[in-house]
Short mmCIF file of N, CA, C and O and ligand atoms in Angstrom, two decimals:
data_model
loop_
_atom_site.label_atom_id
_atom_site.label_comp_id
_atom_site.label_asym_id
_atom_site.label_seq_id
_atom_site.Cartn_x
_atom_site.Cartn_y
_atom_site.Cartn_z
N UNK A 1 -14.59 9.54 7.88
CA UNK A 1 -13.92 9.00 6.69
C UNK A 1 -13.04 7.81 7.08
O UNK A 1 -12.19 7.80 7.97
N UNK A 2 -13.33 6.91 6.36
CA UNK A 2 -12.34 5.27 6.58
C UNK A 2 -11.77 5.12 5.70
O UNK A 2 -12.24 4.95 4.57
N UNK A 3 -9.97 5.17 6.18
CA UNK A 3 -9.39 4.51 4.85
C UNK A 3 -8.40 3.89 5.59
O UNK A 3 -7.85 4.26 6.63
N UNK A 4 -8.15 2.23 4.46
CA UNK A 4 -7.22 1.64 5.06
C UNK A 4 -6.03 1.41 4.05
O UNK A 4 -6.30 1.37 2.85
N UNK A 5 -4.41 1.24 4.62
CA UNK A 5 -3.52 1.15 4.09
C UNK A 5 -3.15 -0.63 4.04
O UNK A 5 -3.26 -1.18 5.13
N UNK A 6 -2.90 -1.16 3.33
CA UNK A 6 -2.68 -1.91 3.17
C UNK A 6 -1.18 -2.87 2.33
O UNK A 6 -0.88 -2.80 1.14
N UNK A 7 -0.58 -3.58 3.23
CA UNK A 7 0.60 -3.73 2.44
C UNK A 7 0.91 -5.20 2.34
O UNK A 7 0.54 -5.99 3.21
N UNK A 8 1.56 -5.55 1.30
CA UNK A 8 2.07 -7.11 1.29
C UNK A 8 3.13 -7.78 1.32
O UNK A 8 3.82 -7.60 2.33
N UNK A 9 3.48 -8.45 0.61
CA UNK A 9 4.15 -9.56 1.60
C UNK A 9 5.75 -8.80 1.94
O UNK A 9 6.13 -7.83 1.28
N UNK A 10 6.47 -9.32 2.91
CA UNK A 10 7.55 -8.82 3.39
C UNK A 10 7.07 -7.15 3.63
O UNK A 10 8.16 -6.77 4.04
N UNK A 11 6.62 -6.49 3.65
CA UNK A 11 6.41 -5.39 4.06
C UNK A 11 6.54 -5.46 6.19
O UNK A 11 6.93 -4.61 6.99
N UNK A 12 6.11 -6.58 6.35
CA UNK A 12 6.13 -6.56 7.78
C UNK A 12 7.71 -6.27 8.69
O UNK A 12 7.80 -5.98 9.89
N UNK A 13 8.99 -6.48 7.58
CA UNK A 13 9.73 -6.40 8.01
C UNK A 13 10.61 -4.91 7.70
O UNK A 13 11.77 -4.52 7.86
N UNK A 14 9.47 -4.42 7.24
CA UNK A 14 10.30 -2.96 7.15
C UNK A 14 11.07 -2.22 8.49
O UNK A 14 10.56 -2.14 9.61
N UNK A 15 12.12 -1.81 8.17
CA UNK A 15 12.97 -1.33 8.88
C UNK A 15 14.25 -2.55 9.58
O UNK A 15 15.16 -2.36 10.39
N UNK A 16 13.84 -3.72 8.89
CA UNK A 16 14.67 -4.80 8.90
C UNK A 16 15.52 -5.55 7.54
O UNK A 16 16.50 -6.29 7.38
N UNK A 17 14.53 -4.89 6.73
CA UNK A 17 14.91 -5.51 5.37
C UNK A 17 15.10 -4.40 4.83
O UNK A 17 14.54 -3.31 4.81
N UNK A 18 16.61 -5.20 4.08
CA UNK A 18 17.28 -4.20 2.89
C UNK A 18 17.07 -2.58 3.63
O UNK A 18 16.11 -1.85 3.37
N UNK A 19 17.94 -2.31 4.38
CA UNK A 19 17.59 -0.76 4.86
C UNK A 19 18.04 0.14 4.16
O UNK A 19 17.86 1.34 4.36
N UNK A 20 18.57 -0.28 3.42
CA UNK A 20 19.46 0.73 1.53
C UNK A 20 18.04 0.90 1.10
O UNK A 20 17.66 2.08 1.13
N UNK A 21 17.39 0.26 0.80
CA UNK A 21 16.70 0.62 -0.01
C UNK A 21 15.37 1.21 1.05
O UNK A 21 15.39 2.42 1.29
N UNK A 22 14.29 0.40 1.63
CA UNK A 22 13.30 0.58 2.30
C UNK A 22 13.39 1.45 3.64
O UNK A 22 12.42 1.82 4.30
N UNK A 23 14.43 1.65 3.85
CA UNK A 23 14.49 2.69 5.08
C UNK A 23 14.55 2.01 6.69
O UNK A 23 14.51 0.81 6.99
N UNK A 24 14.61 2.92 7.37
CA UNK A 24 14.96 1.87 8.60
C UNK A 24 13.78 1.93 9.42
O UNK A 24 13.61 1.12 10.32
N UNK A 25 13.02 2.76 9.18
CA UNK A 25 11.73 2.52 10.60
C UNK A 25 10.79 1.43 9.79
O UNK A 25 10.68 1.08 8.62
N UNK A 26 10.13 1.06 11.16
CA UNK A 26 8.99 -0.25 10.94
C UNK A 26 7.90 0.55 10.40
O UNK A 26 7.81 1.78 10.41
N UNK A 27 7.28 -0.10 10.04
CA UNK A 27 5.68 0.78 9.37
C UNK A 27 4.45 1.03 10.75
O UNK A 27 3.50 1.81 10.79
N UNK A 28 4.87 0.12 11.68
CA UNK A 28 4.23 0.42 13.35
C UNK A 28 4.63 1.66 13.48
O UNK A 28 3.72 2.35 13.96
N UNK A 29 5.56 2.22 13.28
CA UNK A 29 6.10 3.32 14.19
C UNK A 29 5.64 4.19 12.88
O UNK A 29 4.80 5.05 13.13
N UNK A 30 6.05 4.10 11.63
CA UNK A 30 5.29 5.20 10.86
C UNK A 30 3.78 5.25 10.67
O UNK A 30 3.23 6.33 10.42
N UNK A 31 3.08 4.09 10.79
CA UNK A 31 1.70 4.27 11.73
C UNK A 31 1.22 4.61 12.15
O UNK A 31 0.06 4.88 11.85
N UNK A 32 2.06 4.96 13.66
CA UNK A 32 1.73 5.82 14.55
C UNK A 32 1.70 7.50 14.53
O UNK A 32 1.11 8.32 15.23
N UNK A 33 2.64 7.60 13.38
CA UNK A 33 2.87 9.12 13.04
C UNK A 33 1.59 9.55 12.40
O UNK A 33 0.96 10.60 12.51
N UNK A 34 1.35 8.28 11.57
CA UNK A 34 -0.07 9.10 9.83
C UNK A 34 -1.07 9.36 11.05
O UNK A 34 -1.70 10.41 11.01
N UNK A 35 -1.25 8.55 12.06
CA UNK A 35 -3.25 8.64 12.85
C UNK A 35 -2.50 9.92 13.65
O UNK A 35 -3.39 10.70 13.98
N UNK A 36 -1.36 10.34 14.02
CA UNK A 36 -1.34 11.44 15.00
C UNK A 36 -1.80 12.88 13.63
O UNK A 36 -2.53 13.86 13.66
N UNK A 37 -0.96 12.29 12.67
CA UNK A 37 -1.19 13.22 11.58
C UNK A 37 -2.58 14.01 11.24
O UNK A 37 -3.10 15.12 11.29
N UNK A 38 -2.84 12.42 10.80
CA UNK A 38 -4.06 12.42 10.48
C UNK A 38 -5.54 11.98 11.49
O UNK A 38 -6.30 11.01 11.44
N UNK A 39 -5.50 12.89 12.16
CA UNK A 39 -6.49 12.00 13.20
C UNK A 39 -8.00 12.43 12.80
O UNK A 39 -8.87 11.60 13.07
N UNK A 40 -8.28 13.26 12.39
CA UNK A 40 -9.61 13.02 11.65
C UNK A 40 -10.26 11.88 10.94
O UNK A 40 -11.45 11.56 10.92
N UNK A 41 -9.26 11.35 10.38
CA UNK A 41 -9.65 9.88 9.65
C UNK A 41 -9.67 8.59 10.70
O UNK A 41 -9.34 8.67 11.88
N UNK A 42 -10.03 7.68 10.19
CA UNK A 42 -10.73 6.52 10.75
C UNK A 42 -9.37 5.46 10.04
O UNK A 42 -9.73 4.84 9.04
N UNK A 43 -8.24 5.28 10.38
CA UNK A 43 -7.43 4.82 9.70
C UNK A 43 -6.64 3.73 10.78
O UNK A 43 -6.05 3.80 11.86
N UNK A 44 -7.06 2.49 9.61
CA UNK A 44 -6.21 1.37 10.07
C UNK A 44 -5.59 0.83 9.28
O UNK A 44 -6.01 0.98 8.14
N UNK A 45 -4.22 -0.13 9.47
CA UNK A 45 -3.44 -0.97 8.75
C UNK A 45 -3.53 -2.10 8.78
O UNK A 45 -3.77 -2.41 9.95
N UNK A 46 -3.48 -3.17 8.02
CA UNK A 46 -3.16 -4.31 7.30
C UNK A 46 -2.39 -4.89 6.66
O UNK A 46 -1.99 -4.46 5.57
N UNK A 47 -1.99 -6.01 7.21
CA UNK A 47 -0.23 -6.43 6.36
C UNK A 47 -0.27 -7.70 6.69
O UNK A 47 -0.23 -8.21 7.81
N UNK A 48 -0.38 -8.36 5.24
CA UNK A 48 -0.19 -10.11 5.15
C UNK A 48 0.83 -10.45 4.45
O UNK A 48 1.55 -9.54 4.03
N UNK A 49 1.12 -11.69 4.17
CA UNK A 49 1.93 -12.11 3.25
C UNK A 49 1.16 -13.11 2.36
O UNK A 49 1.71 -13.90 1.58
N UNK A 50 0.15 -13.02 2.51
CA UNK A 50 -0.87 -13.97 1.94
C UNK A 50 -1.51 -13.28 0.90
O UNK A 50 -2.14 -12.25 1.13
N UNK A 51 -1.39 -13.87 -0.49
CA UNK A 51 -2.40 -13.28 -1.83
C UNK A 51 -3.69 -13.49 -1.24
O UNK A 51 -4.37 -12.46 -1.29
N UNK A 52 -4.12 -14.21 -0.84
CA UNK A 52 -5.69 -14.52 -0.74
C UNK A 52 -6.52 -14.07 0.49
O UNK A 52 -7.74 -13.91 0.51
N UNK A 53 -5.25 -13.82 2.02
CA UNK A 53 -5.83 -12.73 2.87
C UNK A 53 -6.16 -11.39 1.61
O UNK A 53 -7.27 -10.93 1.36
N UNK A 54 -4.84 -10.96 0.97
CA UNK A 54 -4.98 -9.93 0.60
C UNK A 54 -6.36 -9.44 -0.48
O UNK A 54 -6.81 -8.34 -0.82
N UNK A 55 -6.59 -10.32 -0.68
CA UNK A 55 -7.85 -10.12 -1.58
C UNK A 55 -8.85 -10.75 -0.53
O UNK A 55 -9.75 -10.93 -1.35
N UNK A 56 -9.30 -11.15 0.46
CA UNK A 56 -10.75 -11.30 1.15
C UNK A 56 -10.69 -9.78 1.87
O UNK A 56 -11.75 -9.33 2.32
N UNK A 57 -9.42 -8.98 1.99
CA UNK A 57 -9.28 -7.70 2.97
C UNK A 57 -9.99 -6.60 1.51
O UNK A 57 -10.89 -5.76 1.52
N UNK A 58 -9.29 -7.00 0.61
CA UNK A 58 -9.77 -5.96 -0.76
C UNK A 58 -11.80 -6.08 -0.90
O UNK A 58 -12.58 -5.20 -1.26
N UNK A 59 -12.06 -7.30 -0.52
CA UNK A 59 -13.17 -7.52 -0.62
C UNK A 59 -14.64 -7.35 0.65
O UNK A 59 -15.83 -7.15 0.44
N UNK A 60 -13.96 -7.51 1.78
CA UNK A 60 -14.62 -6.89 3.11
C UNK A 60 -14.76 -5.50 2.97
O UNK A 60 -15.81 -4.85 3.03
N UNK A 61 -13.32 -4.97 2.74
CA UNK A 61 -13.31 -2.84 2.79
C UNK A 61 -13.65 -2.67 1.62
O UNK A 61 -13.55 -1.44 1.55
N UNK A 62 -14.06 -3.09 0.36
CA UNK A 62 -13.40 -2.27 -0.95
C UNK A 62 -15.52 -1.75 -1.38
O UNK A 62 -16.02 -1.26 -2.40
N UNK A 63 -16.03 -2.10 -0.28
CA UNK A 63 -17.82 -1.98 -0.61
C UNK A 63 -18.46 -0.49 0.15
O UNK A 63 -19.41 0.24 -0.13
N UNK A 64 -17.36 -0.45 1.30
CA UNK A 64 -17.52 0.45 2.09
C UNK A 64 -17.04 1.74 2.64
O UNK A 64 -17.56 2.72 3.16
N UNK A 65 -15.87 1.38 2.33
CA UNK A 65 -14.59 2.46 3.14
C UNK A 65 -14.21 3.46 1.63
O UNK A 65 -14.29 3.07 0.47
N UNK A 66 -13.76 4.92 2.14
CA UNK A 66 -13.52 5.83 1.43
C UNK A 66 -12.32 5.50 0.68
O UNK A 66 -12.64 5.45 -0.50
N UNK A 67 -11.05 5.25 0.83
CA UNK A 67 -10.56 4.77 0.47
C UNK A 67 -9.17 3.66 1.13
O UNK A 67 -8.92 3.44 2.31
N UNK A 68 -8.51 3.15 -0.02
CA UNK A 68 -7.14 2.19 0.49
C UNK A 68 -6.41 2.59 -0.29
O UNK A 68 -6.67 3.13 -1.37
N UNK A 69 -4.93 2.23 0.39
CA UNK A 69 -3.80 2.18 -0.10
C UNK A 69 -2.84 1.27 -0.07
O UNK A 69 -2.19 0.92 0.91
N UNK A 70 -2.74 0.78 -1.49
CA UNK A 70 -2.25 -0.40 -1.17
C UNK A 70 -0.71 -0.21 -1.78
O UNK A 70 -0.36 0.57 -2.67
N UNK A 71 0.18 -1.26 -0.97
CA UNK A 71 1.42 -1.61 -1.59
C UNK A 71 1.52 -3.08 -1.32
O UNK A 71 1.71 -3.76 -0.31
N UNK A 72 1.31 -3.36 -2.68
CA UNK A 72 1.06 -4.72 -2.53
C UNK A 72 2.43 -5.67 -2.64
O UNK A 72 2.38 -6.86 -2.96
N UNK A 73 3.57 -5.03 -2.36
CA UNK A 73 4.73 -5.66 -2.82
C UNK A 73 4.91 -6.29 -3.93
O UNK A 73 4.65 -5.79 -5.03
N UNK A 74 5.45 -7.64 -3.72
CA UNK A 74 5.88 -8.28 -5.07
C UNK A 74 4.72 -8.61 -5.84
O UNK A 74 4.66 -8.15 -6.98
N UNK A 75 3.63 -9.46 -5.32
CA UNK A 75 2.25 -9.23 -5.42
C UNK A 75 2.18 -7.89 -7.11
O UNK A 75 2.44 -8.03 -8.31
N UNK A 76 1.83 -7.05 -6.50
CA UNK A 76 2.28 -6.02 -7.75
C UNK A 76 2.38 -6.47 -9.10
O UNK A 76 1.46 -6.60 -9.91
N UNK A 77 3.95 -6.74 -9.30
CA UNK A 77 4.38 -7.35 -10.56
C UNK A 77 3.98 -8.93 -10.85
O UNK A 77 4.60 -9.54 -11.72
N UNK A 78 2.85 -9.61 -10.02
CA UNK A 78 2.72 -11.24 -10.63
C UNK A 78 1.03 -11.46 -10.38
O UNK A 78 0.60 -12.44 -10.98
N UNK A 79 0.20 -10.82 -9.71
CA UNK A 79 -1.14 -11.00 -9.62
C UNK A 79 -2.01 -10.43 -10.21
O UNK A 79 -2.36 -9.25 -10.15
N UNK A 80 -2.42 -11.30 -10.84
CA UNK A 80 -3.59 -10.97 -11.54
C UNK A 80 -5.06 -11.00 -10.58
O UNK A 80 -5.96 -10.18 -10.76
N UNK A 81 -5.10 -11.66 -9.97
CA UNK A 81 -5.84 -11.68 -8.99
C UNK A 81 -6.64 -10.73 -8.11
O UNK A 81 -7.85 -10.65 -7.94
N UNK A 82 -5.31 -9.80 -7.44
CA UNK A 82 -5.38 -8.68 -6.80
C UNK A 82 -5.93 -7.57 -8.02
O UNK A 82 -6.94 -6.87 -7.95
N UNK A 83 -4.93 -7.63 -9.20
CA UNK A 83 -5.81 -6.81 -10.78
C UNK A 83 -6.92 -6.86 -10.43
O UNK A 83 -7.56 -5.92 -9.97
N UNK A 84 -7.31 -7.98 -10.59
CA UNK A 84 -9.16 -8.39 -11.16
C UNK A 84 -9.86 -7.51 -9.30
O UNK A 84 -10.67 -6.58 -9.28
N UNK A 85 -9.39 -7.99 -8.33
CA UNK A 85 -10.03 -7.71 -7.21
C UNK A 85 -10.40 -5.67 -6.86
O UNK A 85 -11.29 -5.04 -6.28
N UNK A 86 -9.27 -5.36 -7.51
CA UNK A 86 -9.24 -3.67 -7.45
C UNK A 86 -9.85 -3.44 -8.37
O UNK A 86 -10.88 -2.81 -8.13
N UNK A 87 -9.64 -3.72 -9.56
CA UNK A 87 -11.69 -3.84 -10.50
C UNK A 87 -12.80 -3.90 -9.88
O UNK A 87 -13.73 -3.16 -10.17
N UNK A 88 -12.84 -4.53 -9.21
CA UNK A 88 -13.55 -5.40 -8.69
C UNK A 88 -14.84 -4.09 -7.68
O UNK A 88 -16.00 -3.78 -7.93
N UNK A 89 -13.86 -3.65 -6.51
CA UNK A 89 -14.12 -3.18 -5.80
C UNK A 89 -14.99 -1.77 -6.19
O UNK A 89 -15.04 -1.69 -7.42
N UNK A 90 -15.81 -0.43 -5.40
CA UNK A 90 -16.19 0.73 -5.44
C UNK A 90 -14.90 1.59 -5.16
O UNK A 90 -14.43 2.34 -6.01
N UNK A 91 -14.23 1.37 -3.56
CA UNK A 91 -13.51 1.88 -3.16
C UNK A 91 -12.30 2.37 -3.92
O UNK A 91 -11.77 1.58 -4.70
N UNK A 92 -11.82 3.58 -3.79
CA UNK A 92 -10.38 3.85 -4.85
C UNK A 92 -9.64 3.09 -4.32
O UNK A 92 -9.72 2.58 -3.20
N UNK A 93 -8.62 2.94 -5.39
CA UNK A 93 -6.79 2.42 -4.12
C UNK A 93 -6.07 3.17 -5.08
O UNK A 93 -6.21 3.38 -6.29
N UNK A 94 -5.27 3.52 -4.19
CA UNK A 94 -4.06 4.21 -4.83
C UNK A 94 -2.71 3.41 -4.27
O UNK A 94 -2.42 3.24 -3.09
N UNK A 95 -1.88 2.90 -5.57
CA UNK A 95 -0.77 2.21 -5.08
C UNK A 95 0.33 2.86 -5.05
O UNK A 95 0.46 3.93 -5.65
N UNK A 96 1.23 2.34 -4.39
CA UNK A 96 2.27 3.21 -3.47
C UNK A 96 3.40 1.98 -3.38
O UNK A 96 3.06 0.91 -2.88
N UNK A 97 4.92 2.19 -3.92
CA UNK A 97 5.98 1.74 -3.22
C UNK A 97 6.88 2.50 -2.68
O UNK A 97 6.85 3.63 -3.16
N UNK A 98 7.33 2.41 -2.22
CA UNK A 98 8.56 2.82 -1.13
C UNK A 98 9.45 3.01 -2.09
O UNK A 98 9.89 4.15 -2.23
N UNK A 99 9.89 1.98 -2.92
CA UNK A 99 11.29 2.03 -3.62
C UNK A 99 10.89 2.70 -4.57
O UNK A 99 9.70 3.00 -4.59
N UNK A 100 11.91 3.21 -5.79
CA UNK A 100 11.16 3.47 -7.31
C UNK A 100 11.84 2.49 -8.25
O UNK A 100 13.00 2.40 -8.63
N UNK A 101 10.49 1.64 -8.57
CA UNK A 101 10.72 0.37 -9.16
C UNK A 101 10.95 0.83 -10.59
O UNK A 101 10.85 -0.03 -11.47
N UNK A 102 11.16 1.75 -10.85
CA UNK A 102 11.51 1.70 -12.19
C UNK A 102 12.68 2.06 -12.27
O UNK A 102 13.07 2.17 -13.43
N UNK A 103 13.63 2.37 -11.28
CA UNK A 103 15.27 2.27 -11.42
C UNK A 103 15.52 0.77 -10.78
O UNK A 103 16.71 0.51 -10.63
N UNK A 104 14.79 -0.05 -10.46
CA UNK A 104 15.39 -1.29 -10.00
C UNK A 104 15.04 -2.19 -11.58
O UNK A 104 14.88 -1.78 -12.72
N UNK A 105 15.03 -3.44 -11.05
CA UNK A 105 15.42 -4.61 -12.03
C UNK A 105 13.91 -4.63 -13.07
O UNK A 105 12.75 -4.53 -12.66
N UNK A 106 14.37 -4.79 -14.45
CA UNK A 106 13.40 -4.88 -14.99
C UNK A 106 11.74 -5.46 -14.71
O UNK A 106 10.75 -5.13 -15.36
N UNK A 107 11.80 -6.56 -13.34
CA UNK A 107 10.89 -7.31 -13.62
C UNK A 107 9.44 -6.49 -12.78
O UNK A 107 8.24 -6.72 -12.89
N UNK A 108 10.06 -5.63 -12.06
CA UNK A 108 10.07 -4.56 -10.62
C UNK A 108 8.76 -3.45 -12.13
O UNK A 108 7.55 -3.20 -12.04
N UNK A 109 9.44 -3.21 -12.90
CA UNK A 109 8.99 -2.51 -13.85
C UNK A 109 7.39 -2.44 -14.34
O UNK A 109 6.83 -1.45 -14.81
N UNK A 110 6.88 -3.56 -14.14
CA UNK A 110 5.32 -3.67 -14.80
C UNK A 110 4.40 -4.32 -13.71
O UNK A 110 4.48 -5.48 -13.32
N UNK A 111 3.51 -3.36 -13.29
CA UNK A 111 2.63 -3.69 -12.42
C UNK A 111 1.23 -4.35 -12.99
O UNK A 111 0.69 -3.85 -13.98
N UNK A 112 0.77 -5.26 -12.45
CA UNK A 112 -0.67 -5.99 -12.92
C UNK A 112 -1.66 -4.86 -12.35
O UNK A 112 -2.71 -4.56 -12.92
N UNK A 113 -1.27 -4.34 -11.32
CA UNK A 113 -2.23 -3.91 -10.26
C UNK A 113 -2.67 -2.11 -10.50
O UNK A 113 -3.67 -1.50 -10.12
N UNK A 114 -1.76 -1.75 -11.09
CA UNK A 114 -1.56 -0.28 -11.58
C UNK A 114 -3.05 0.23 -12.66
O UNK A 114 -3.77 1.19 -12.38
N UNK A 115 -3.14 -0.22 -13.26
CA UNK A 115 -4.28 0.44 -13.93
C UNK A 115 -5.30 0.35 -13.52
O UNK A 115 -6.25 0.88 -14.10
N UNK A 116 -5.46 -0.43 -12.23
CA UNK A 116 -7.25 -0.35 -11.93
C UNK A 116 -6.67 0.36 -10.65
O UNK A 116 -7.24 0.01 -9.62
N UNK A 117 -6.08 0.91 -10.55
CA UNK A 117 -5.66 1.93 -9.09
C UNK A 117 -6.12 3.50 -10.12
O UNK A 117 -6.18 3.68 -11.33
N UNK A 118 -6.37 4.33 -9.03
CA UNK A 118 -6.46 5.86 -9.51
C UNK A 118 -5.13 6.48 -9.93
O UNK A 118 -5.06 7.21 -10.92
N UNK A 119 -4.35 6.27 -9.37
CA UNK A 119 -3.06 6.62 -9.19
C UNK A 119 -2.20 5.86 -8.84
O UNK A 119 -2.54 4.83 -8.26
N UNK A 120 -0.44 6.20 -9.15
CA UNK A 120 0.59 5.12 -8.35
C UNK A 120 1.33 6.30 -8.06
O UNK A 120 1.42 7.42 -8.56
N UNK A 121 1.95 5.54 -6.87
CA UNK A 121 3.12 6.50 -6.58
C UNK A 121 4.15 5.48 -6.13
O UNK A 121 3.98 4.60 -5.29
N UNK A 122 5.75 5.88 -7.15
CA UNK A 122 6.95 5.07 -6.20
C UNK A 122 8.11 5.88 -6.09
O UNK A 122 8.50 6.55 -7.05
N UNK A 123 8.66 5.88 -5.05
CA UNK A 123 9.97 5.66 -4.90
C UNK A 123 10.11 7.41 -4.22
O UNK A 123 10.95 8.26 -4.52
N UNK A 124 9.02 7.50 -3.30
CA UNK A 124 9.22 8.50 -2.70
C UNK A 124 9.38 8.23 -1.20
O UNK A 124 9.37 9.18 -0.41
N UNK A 125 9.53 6.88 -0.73
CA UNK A 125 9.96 6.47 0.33
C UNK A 125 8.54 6.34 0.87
O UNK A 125 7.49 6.30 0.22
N UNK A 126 8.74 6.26 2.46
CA UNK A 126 7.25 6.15 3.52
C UNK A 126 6.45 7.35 3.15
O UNK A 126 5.26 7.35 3.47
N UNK A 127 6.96 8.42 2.47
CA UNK A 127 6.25 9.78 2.43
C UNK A 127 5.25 9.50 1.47
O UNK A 127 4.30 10.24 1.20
N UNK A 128 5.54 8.26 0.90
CA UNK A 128 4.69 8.16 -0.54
C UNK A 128 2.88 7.86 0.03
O UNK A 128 1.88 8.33 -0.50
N UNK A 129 2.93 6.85 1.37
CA UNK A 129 1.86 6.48 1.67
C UNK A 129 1.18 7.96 2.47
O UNK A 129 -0.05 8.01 2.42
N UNK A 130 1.82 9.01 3.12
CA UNK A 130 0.94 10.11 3.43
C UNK A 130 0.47 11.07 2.08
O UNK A 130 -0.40 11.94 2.05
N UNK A 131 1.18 10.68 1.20
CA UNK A 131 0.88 11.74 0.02
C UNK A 131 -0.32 11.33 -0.58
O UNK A 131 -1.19 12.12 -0.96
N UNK A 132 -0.40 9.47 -0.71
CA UNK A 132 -1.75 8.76 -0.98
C UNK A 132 -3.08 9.32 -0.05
O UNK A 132 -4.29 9.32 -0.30
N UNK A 133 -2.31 9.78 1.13
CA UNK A 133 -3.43 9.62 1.97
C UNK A 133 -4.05 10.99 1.88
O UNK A 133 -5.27 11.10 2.06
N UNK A 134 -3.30 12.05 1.61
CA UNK A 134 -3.74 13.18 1.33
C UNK A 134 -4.28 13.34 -0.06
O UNK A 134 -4.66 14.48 -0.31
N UNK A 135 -4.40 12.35 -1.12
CA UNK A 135 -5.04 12.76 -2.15
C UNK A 135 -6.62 12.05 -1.60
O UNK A 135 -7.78 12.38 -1.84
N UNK A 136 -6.06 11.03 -0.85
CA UNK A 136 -7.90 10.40 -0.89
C UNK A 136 -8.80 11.36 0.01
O UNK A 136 -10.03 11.40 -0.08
N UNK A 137 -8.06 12.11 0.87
CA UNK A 137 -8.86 13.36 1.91
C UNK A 137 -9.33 14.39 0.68
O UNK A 137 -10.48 14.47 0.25
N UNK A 138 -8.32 15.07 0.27
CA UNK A 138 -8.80 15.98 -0.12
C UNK A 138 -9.70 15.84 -1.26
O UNK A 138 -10.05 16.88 -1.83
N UNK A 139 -10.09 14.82 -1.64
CA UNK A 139 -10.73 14.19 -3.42
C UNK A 139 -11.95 14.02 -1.78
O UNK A 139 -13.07 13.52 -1.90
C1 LIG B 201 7.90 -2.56 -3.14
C2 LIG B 201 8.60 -2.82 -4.50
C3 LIG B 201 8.38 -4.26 -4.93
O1 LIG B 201 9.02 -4.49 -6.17
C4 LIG B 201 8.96 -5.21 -3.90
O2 LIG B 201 8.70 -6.54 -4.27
C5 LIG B 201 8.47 -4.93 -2.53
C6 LIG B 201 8.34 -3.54 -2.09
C7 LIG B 201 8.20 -1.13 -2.63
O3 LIG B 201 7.48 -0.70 -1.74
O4 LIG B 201 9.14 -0.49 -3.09
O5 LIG B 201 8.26 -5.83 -1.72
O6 LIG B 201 6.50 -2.67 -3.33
#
């Protein structure tokens, strides 16, 4: 089973940015925890800051692989793009933030990307991306 997590922009600096909110470990090091976790799966990560990496990555995996998980950061609330591309794809995604954008600032509030996902999950911290990962195993 292949599934990849996938995250966007500023995500690379997790455990550097805003640690009130996003927490303090890097996503390398919680990385390393999901494949010890999860080592049955075939699981790798991906993290750009680029809309248009992020959609040629939606478009290489999204034909083949069981599933992704994406947190597409701000991306999220302004692309339509990434929308149309998770249409687009076979593969599920299930989106996932860290924070829960619906106690932050209104704009945080409406995702483009949310309805062509199976599911969302926010504001359950890093736990949110193993909980993704355990719905795409056990489905
Ligand atoms: C985020 C929430 C987004 O609103 C924000 O732009 C991010 C991170 C989260 O994981 O909580 O970059 O996706």
């Amino acid at each position: 089973m292949k599934i990849t997590i996938i995250n966007g922009p500023n995500l690379n600096l997790l455990g550097k940015r805003e640690t009130d909110i996003y927490g303090k470990s890097s996503f390398e090091d919680y990385f390393k925890k999901l494949t010890r976790q999860f080592d049955k799966v075939e699981l790798t990560y991906f993290q750009s800051n680029h809309e248009g990496e992020l959609l040629d990555k939606l478009h290489e995996i999204g034909f083949s692989e069981d599933g992704i998980v994406l947190n597409a950061g701000a991306y999220t609330h302004t692309s339509i793009a990434l929308a149309d591309a998770i249409a687009a794809i076979n593969t599920p995604v299930i989106e996932v933030h860290i924070s829960n954008v619906f106690a932050r600032e209104a704009f945080r509030h409406h995702s483009y990307t949310a309805k062509n996902c199976v599911g969302s999950i926010s504001g359950l911290g890093l736990k949110g991306y193993e909980l993704a990962l355990r719905y795409l195993i056990d489905k």
